[in-house]
Amino acid sequence: MKQAEFAKFYDQHVSRVYRFLFFRVNQNVEVAEDLTSEVFMKALKNFESFDPKRSESAWIMTIARNHLINYYRDRKETIDVDEVAFGLAGEDGRAAVVAIDDQAQVRRALAKINAKDRQLIELKYLQGYPYKEIAEIVGKSPGAVRVEAHRAMKKLKQVLDKIYVEPEATTEEAAS
Amino acid sequence: MSNLKRQLKKLQASSAPTDEFRGTLRAQLLAEHANLYPQARGFAWSRAFAVPVALCVVVMTMGTGTYAYASPAVTDGDVLYPVKQGIEEVEAQFYRSPEAAARFEARMLERRLAEAEYLAERREDIREQLNLVAEQLDLSLDRVEQLQENEELRTQIISRLENQTGRYQDLVIEYLEEATESEEATTGDLIEAVQDAREQIQESDLTRAEKAYLYYRVRPEILERFQELK
């Protein structure tokens, strides 16, 4: 396996893996970087046995998901990697961190929609996968993915509109 | 919806890994690669390109290969379609720059459209081919978005894409108007989103232009992407 082949694989997937992890560790940059490094080390050690007929995207995302589950398990936490996505820093049941800016509102809205819709939006609009690769990751046809992603965006917009119109009480308190 | 996509783009940009992290990790991984696989370090450019170039030459000089590559009659399901796909995949390896990649994807869109129009003329089922056209349109739009510095080429390709999208709309409307009830019962996910519009189209006295607009309403993401690109 040539170095250049792995380098190309890394270049194509590093940002996506990083973002996947970043949004599931409360946007902690240090943790996301550590986990990303570990994921690619695992991928490097197993690259020789990777079947080129398989989807590279699906393969590396599976490694990332499993590694994330192991990370939380080592911290004595059992999590659902899709449910924990986009949780805002500090929102752990103890004290909610109030976020006023638009990006935090989008993250809040993403956390409120169902996991399947959230996954499609994340894969398409945050990680930038084309529909064909998303279809390989989720195991559906590209046509189905396109339709479902569009519907997911409509639902996200409805949730986001509601957040802007009805800010949470904690937001109002912080603003006053 | 455009505003939401812009917000998601900002979120995407703000959640990117730093260049420093990416570069450092890359160097670490390649150093580790050298430790793990000490024999497999070289990258011979001549070897990398010799095989695909040879394949192209061999296939293209064969009459079958040339026909498969060029003809819209060779579509998904045809025995020669794998040959066509293989040649296109090899060809794609040569187009690295954003400009070359954008031109290549626009050319591939033209091919998928020509195949769909060929099938439609023969009154064959174009549902799967429409799916391929939509995917290729998506790829083309992705490539055009990356043409930040070449305004002239961007304008040229967008103009071509607008024409191609119009042809795609025509094919979808034609398909919707001619699909029978039994086809509708087994229709795949592709036209699930436009079935509501189909009922309205069938029951209405809309002009062709109004029907096209209605089609855009149920596939707004394509229209929005054009609006964002302009």
Short mmCIF file of C-alpha atoms in Angstrom, two decimals:
data_model
loop_
_atom_site.label_atom_id
_atom_site.label_comp_id
_atom_site.label_asym_id
_atom_site.label_seq_id
_atom_site.Cartn_x
_atom_site.Cartn_y
_atom_site.Cartn_z
CA MET A 1 0.00 0.00 0.00
CA LYS A 2 1.61 3.22 -1.18
CA GLN A 3 2.04 6.18 1.09
CA ALA A 4 0.38 8.38 -1.50
CA GLU A 5 -2.77 6.24 -1.46
CA PHE A 6 -3.16 6.64 2.28
CA ALA A 7 -2.30 10.34 2.06
CA LYS A 8 -5.09 10.81 -0.51
CA PHE A 9 -7.51 8.86 1.71
CA TYR A 10 -6.54 11.04 4.68
CA ASP A 11 -6.94 14.29 2.74
CA GLN A 12 -10.40 13.27 1.59
CA HIS A 13 -11.76 12.23 4.96
CA VAL A 14 -9.95 14.07 7.77
CA SER A 15 -12.27 17.09 7.92
CA ARG A 16 -15.37 14.92 7.87
CA VAL A 17 -14.15 12.63 10.63
CA TYR A 18 -13.07 15.62 12.70
CA ARG A 19 -16.47 17.31 12.38
CA PHE A 20 -18.31 14.09 13.19
CA LEU A 21 -16.35 13.80 16.43
CA PHE A 22 -16.31 17.55 17.19
CA PHE A 23 -20.10 17.73 17.32
CA ARG A 24 -20.27 14.75 19.63
CA VAL A 25 -17.77 15.86 22.26
CA ASN A 26 -19.41 19.19 23.11
CA GLN A 27 -17.28 21.04 20.53
CA ASN A 28 -14.14 20.35 22.55
CA VAL A 29 -11.31 20.98 20.07
CA GLU A 30 -8.64 19.15 22.04
CA VAL A 31 -10.72 16.00 22.47
CA ALA A 32 -11.84 16.09 18.82
CA GLU A 33 -8.23 16.36 17.65
CA ASP A 34 -7.09 13.51 19.89
CA LEU A 35 -9.91 11.25 18.75
CA THR A 36 -9.34 12.13 15.08
CA SER A 37 -5.68 11.20 15.42
CA GLU A 38 -6.57 7.89 17.02
CA VAL A 39 -9.18 7.09 14.37
CA PHE A 40 -6.72 7.62 11.54
CA MET A 41 -4.03 5.61 13.30
CA LYS A 42 -6.51 2.72 13.45
CA ALA A 43 -7.37 3.24 9.80
CA LEU A 44 -3.68 3.23 8.87
CA LYS A 45 -3.07 -0.06 10.65
CA ASN A 46 -6.06 -1.67 8.91
CA PHE A 47 -5.70 -0.07 5.48
CA GLU A 48 -3.98 -3.11 4.02
CA SER A 49 -7.03 -5.26 4.75
CA PHE A 50 -9.54 -2.70 3.47
CA ASP A 51 -11.59 -4.06 0.59
CA PRO A 52 -11.50 -1.41 -2.17
CA LYS A 53 -14.96 -2.52 -3.32
CA ARG A 54 -16.36 -1.14 -0.07
CA SER A 55 -17.17 2.49 0.45
CA GLU A 56 -14.23 4.35 2.01
CA SER A 57 -16.60 6.84 3.58
CA ALA A 58 -18.72 4.16 5.24
CA TRP A 59 -15.59 2.39 6.46
CA ILE A 60 -13.87 5.36 8.10
CA MET A 61 -17.14 6.59 9.62
CA THR A 62 -17.70 3.15 11.17
CA ILE A 63 -14.23 3.32 12.72
CA ALA A 64 -14.99 6.83 14.02
CA ARG A 65 -18.35 5.80 15.49
CA ASN A 66 -16.93 2.75 17.25
CA HIS A 67 -13.99 4.73 18.57
CA LEU A 68 -16.33 7.38 19.95
CA ILE A 69 -18.43 4.72 21.72
CA ASN A 70 -15.23 3.31 23.24
CA TYR A 71 -14.18 6.82 24.33
CA TYR A 72 -17.40 7.31 26.28
CA ARG A 73 -17.32 3.75 27.61
CA ASP A 74 -13.84 4.40 29.04
CA ARG A 75 -15.37 7.40 30.83
CA LYS A 76 -18.06 5.06 32.20
CA GLU A 77 -20.71 6.60 29.97
CA THR A 78 -22.95 4.76 27.55
CA ILE A 79 -24.09 7.00 24.75
CA ASP A 80 -25.96 6.88 21.49
CA VAL A 81 -23.62 8.60 19.02
CA ASP A 82 -26.56 10.01 17.09
CA GLU A 83 -28.48 11.27 20.11
CA VAL A 84 -25.47 13.03 21.62
CA ALA A 85 -24.72 14.97 18.44
CA PHE A 86 -24.85 18.76 18.61
CA GLY A 87 -25.35 18.88 22.36
CA LEU A 88 -24.29 22.37 23.41
CA ALA A 89 -21.29 22.71 25.70
CA GLY A 90 -22.48 22.71 29.28
CA GLU A 91 -25.90 21.29 28.53
CA ASP A 92 -25.42 18.24 30.64
CA GLY A 93 -28.42 18.50 32.92
CA ARG A 94 -26.57 20.63 35.46
CA ALA A 95 -26.51 24.12 33.97
CA ALA A 96 -27.49 25.20 30.51
CA VAL A 97 -25.04 27.49 28.79
CA VAL A 98 -27.00 30.21 27.10
CA ALA A 99 -26.03 30.69 23.49
CA ILE A 100 -27.29 33.72 21.68
CA ASP A 101 -25.46 33.50 18.40
CA ASP A 102 -26.95 32.06 15.20
CA GLN A 103 -24.66 29.08 15.01
CA ALA A 104 -25.61 27.95 18.46
CA GLN A 105 -29.27 28.28 17.49
CA VAL A 106 -28.67 26.05 14.46
CA ARG A 107 -26.91 23.51 16.69
CA ARG A 108 -29.79 23.69 19.13
CA ALA A 109 -32.27 23.07 16.32
CA LEU A 110 -30.21 20.16 15.04
CA ALA A 111 -30.24 18.61 18.50
CA LYS A 112 -34.05 18.80 18.54
CA ILE A 113 -34.83 17.01 15.27
CA ASN A 114 -34.81 13.24 15.06
CA ALA A 115 -31.52 11.36 14.71
CA LYS A 116 -32.18 10.11 11.18
CA ASP A 117 -32.89 13.60 9.81
CA ARG A 118 -29.97 15.04 11.74
CA GLN A 119 -27.61 12.47 10.29
CA LEU A 120 -28.64 13.31 6.72
CA ILE A 121 -28.24 17.05 7.24
CA GLU A 122 -24.88 16.55 8.93
CA LEU A 123 -23.56 14.26 6.20
CA LYS A 124 -24.73 16.52 3.36
CA TYR A 125 -24.36 20.08 4.64
CA LEU A 126 -21.75 19.88 7.38
CA GLN A 127 -19.51 17.14 6.13
CA GLY A 128 -20.11 17.81 2.43
CA TYR A 129 -20.66 14.25 1.22
CA PRO A 130 -22.31 13.90 -2.21
CA TYR A 131 -25.60 12.00 -2.21
CA LYS A 132 -24.00 8.93 -3.74
CA GLU A 133 -21.62 8.51 -0.80
CA ILE A 134 -24.32 9.30 1.74
CA ALA A 135 -26.36 6.53 0.14
CA GLU A 136 -23.46 4.11 0.70
CA ILE A 137 -23.12 5.19 4.33
CA VAL A 138 -26.80 4.89 5.23
CA GLY A 139 -27.60 1.96 2.94
CA LYS A 140 -30.26 3.58 0.75
CA SER A 141 -30.57 4.69 -2.86
CA PRO A 142 -29.26 8.14 -3.81
CA GLY A 143 -32.76 9.13 -4.86
CA ALA A 144 -34.20 8.23 -1.47
CA VAL A 145 -31.42 10.09 0.30
CA ARG A 146 -32.02 13.21 -1.76
CA VAL A 147 -35.74 13.24 -0.98
CA GLU A 148 -35.24 12.52 2.72
CA ALA A 149 -32.51 15.15 3.05
CA HIS A 150 -34.78 17.76 1.55
CA ARG A 151 -37.58 16.84 3.97
CA ALA A 152 -35.13 16.88 6.86
CA MET A 153 -34.11 20.44 5.94
CA LYS A 154 -37.76 21.53 5.95
CA LYS A 155 -38.18 20.08 9.45
CA LEU A 156 -34.99 21.77 10.62
CA LYS A 157 -36.20 25.09 9.28
CA GLN A 158 -39.51 24.70 11.14
CA VAL A 159 -37.67 23.96 14.39
CA LEU A 160 -35.26 26.84 13.85
CA ASP A 161 -38.10 29.27 13.09
CA LYS A 162 -39.72 28.23 16.34
CA ILE A 163 -36.49 28.79 18.28
CA TYR A 164 -36.18 32.33 16.89
CA VAL A 165 -39.82 33.13 17.61
CA GLU A 166 -39.98 31.53 21.05
CA PRO A 167 -36.60 31.94 22.74
CA GLU A 168 -36.15 29.78 25.81
CA ALA A 169 -36.68 31.39 29.17
CA THR A 170 -33.01 31.08 30.06
CA THR A 171 -32.12 33.01 26.90
CA GLU A 172 -34.45 35.83 27.86
CA GLU A 173 -33.02 35.93 31.36
CA ALA A 174 -29.48 36.18 30.08
CA ALA A 175 -30.41 38.90 27.65
CA SER A 176 -32.08 41.08 30.30
CA MET B 1 -34.18 27.66 2.85
CA SER B 2 -31.22 29.54 1.32
CA ASN B 3 -30.68 31.30 4.64
CA LEU B 4 -30.62 27.98 6.47
CA LYS B 5 -28.09 26.58 4.02
CA ARG B 6 -25.92 29.65 4.54
CA GLN B 7 -26.11 29.14 8.29
CA LEU B 8 -25.12 25.50 7.89
CA LYS B 9 -22.21 26.57 5.68
CA LYS B 10 -21.04 28.92 8.44
CA LEU B 11 -21.34 26.10 10.94
CA GLN B 12 -19.36 23.88 8.59
CA ALA B 13 -16.62 26.50 8.26
CA SER B 14 -16.42 27.13 12.01
CA SER B 15 -16.16 23.43 12.82
CA ALA B 16 -13.30 22.68 10.44
CA PRO B 17 -10.03 21.32 11.82
CA THR B 18 -7.17 23.83 11.77
CA ASP B 19 -4.61 23.64 8.99
CA GLU B 20 -1.92 23.18 11.61
CA PHE B 21 -3.65 20.14 13.08
CA ARG B 22 -4.30 18.62 9.65
CA GLY B 23 -0.72 19.11 8.53
CA THR B 24 0.81 17.80 11.75
CA LEU B 25 -1.39 14.70 11.83
CA ARG B 26 -0.69 14.04 8.16
CA ALA B 27 3.06 14.12 8.76
CA GLN B 28 2.72 11.85 11.80
CA LEU B 29 0.63 9.33 9.89
CA LEU B 30 2.99 9.22 6.93
CA ALA B 31 5.96 8.75 9.27
CA GLU B 32 4.08 5.91 10.97
CA HIS B 33 3.30 4.48 7.53
CA ALA B 34 7.02 4.37 6.78
CA ASN B 35 7.56 2.44 10.03
CA LEU B 36 4.76 -0.01 9.36
CA TYR B 37 5.44 -0.54 5.65
CA PRO B 38 9.12 0.22 4.99
CA GLN B 39 9.10 -1.26 1.49
CA ALA B 40 6.06 0.56 0.13
CA ARG B 41 7.26 4.15 0.14
CA GLY B 42 7.86 5.06 -3.46
CA PHE B 43 5.32 6.70 -5.70
CA ALA B 44 6.20 6.16 -9.31
CA TRP B 45 4.28 8.65 -11.38
CA SER B 46 4.98 6.69 -14.55
CA ARG B 47 3.53 3.52 -13.04
CA ALA B 48 0.52 5.41 -11.68
CA PHE B 49 -0.43 6.71 -15.08
CA ALA B 50 0.91 4.03 -17.38
CA VAL B 51 -1.89 1.56 -16.66
CA PRO B 52 -4.84 3.94 -17.02
CA VAL B 53 -3.34 5.54 -20.11
CA ALA B 54 -2.70 2.12 -21.62
CA LEU B 55 -6.24 1.07 -20.77
CA CYS B 56 -7.63 4.16 -22.44
CA VAL B 57 -5.55 3.60 -25.54
CA VAL B 58 -6.49 -0.06 -25.79
CA VAL B 59 -10.20 0.49 -25.24
CA MET B 60 -10.48 3.56 -27.41
CA THR B 61 -8.76 1.94 -30.33
CA MET B 62 -11.21 -0.89 -30.12
CA GLY B 63 -14.36 -0.09 -32.03
CA THR B 64 -16.52 -1.39 -29.22
CA GLY B 65 -14.88 0.87 -26.69
CA THR B 66 -15.31 3.96 -28.83
CA TYR B 67 -18.96 3.16 -29.46
CA ALA B 68 -19.61 2.44 -25.78
CA TYR B 69 -17.92 5.66 -24.74
CA ALA B 70 -19.62 7.98 -27.21
CA SER B 71 -23.11 6.62 -27.77
CA PRO B 72 -26.17 7.78 -25.76
CA ALA B 73 -27.76 4.46 -26.74
CA VAL B 74 -25.44 2.71 -24.26
CA THR B 75 -27.32 3.19 -20.99
CA ASP B 76 -27.55 1.56 -17.57
CA GLY B 77 -28.51 -2.08 -18.12
CA ASP B 78 -26.83 -2.30 -21.52
CA VAL B 79 -24.04 -4.91 -21.75
CA LEU B 80 -21.59 -2.20 -22.84
CA TYR B 81 -22.49 0.22 -20.02
CA PRO B 82 -19.74 -1.13 -17.69
CA VAL B 83 -17.23 -0.37 -20.47
CA LYS B 84 -18.57 3.19 -20.70
CA GLN B 85 -18.43 3.63 -16.93
CA GLY B 86 -14.91 2.22 -16.79
CA ILE B 87 -13.64 4.67 -19.41
CA GLU B 88 -15.33 7.60 -17.65
CA GLU B 89 -13.80 6.58 -14.31
CA VAL B 90 -10.34 6.43 -15.87
CA GLU B 91 -10.91 9.77 -17.57
CA ALA B 92 -11.93 11.36 -14.25
CA GLN B 93 -8.47 10.58 -12.82
CA PHE B 94 -6.87 13.04 -15.22
CA TYR B 95 -8.94 16.05 -14.16
CA ARG B 96 -7.41 17.35 -10.93
CA SER B 97 -7.77 21.12 -11.11
CA PRO B 98 -11.13 22.67 -10.13
CA GLU B 99 -11.54 24.02 -13.68
CA ALA B 100 -10.87 20.69 -15.37
CA ALA B 101 -13.07 18.83 -12.90
CA ALA B 102 -15.94 21.31 -13.43
CA ARG B 103 -15.71 20.92 -17.21
CA PHE B 104 -15.57 17.15 -16.88
CA GLU B 105 -18.65 16.92 -14.63
CA ALA B 106 -20.60 19.25 -16.96
CA ARG B 107 -19.69 16.93 -19.84
CA MET B 108 -20.83 13.91 -17.84
CA LEU B 109 -24.15 15.65 -17.15
CA GLU B 110 -24.60 16.15 -20.89
CA ARG B 111 -24.04 12.41 -21.38
CA ARG B 112 -26.54 11.37 -18.72
CA LEU B 113 -29.10 13.76 -20.20
CA ALA B 114 -28.50 12.49 -23.74
CA GLU B 115 -29.02 8.93 -22.48
CA ALA B 116 -32.29 9.93 -20.76
CA GLU B 117 -33.53 11.73 -23.87
CA TYR B 118 -32.62 8.70 -26.01
CA LEU B 119 -34.64 6.40 -23.72
CA ALA B 120 -37.56 8.84 -23.55
CA GLU B 121 -37.75 8.99 -27.35
CA ARG B 122 -38.12 5.22 -27.39
CA ARG B 123 -40.78 5.46 -24.63
CA GLU B 124 -38.68 3.37 -22.26
CA ASP B 125 -38.77 3.72 -18.47
CA ILE B 126 -36.48 6.65 -17.64
CA ARG B 127 -36.98 6.65 -13.87
CA GLU B 128 -33.53 5.29 -13.01
CA GLN B 129 -31.89 7.41 -15.67
CA LEU B 130 -33.54 10.52 -14.19
CA ASN B 131 -31.95 9.56 -10.88
CA LEU B 132 -28.54 9.40 -12.56
CA VAL B 133 -29.11 12.81 -14.16
CA ALA B 134 -30.07 14.31 -10.79
CA GLU B 135 -26.96 12.87 -9.15
CA GLN B 136 -24.75 14.19 -11.91
CA LEU B 137 -26.40 17.62 -11.69
CA ASP B 138 -25.59 17.63 -7.99
CA LEU B 139 -21.94 16.75 -8.74
CA SER B 140 -21.74 19.47 -11.37
CA LEU B 141 -23.11 22.07 -8.97
CA ASP B 142 -20.57 20.95 -6.35
CA ARG B 143 -17.74 21.52 -8.85
CA VAL B 144 -19.02 24.90 -9.96
CA GLU B 145 -19.18 26.04 -6.34
CA GLN B 146 -15.43 25.34 -6.13
CA LEU B 147 -14.68 27.68 -9.07
CA GLN B 148 -14.06 30.69 -6.89
CA GLU B 149 -11.38 32.33 -9.01
CA ASN B 150 -12.38 31.62 -12.57
CA GLU B 151 -15.47 33.80 -12.99
CA GLU B 152 -15.61 33.39 -16.76
CA LEU B 153 -15.65 29.60 -16.67
CA ARG B 154 -18.12 29.64 -13.79
CA THR B 155 -20.52 31.80 -15.82
CA GLN B 156 -20.12 29.57 -18.87
CA ILE B 157 -20.84 26.38 -16.97
CA ILE B 158 -23.79 27.86 -15.05
CA SER B 159 -25.33 28.98 -18.32
CA ARG B 160 -24.91 25.48 -19.68
CA LEU B 161 -26.30 23.96 -16.48
CA GLU B 162 -29.41 26.14 -16.68
CA ASN B 163 -30.12 24.79 -20.15
CA GLN B 164 -29.45 21.24 -18.98
CA THR B 165 -31.71 21.65 -15.95
CA GLY B 166 -34.46 22.84 -18.26
CA ARG B 167 -34.08 19.65 -20.30
CA TYR B 168 -34.13 17.63 -17.08
CA GLN B 169 -37.36 19.35 -16.03
CA ASP B 170 -38.93 18.52 -19.39
CA LEU B 171 -38.02 14.86 -18.98
CA VAL B 172 -39.43 14.71 -15.43
CA ILE B 173 -42.71 16.35 -16.46
CA GLU B 174 -42.98 14.01 -19.45
CA TYR B 175 -42.37 11.03 -17.17
CA LEU B 176 -44.94 12.22 -14.64
CA GLU B 177 -47.58 12.81 -17.28
CA GLU B 178 -47.12 9.39 -18.84
CA ALA B 179 -46.57 7.16 -15.80
CA THR B 180 -49.50 4.81 -15.34
CA GLU B 181 -51.18 4.03 -12.05
CA SER B 182 -49.44 0.68 -11.79
CA GLU B 183 -46.07 2.38 -12.26
CA GLU B 184 -47.04 4.87 -9.59
CA ALA B 185 -47.79 2.06 -7.15
CA THR B 186 -44.27 0.66 -7.52
CA THR B 187 -42.55 4.02 -7.96
CA GLY B 188 -39.27 4.30 -6.17
CA ASP B 189 -38.09 7.03 -3.90
CA LEU B 190 -37.06 9.27 -6.78
CA ILE B 191 -40.52 10.59 -7.56
CA GLU B 192 -42.04 10.19 -4.12
CA ALA B 193 -41.43 13.88 -3.52
CA VAL B 194 -43.11 14.91 -6.77
CA GLN B 195 -46.20 12.70 -6.50
CA ASP B 196 -48.19 15.45 -4.86
CA ALA B 197 -47.22 17.79 -7.68
CA ARG B 198 -48.17 15.12 -10.22
CA GLU B 199 -51.74 15.08 -8.97
CA GLN B 200 -51.94 18.84 -9.20
CA ILE B 201 -50.41 18.84 -12.67
CA GLN B 202 -52.80 16.18 -13.93
CA GLU B 203 -55.87 17.90 -12.54
CA SER B 204 -54.95 21.43 -13.55
CA ASP B 205 -55.08 23.55 -16.67
CA LEU B 206 -51.59 24.91 -16.10
CA THR B 207 -49.48 26.03 -19.03
CA ARG B 208 -46.21 24.26 -19.67
CA ALA B 209 -44.25 27.10 -18.06
CA GLU B 210 -46.47 26.94 -14.98
CA LYS B 211 -46.02 23.18 -14.81
CA ALA B 212 -42.25 23.68 -14.95
CA TYR B 213 -42.51 26.20 -12.11
CA LEU B 214 -44.53 23.68 -10.13
CA TYR B 215 -41.81 21.16 -10.71
CA TYR B 216 -39.29 23.63 -9.28
CA ARG B 217 -41.48 23.97 -6.21
CA VAL B 218 -41.07 20.32 -5.40
CA ARG B 219 -37.39 20.25 -6.24
CA PRO B 220 -36.53 23.61 -4.77
CA GLU B 221 -33.04 22.61 -3.75
CA ILE B 222 -31.93 22.69 -7.40
CA LEU B 223 -33.43 26.13 -8.01
CA GLU B 224 -31.98 27.41 -4.75
CA ARG B 225 -28.53 26.23 -5.62
CA PHE B 226 -28.70 28.14 -8.90
CA GLN B 227 -29.87 31.21 -7.02
CA GLU B 228 -26.99 30.84 -4.60
CA LEU B 229 -24.46 30.43 -7.37
CA LYS B 230 -25.55 33.51 -9.35
#
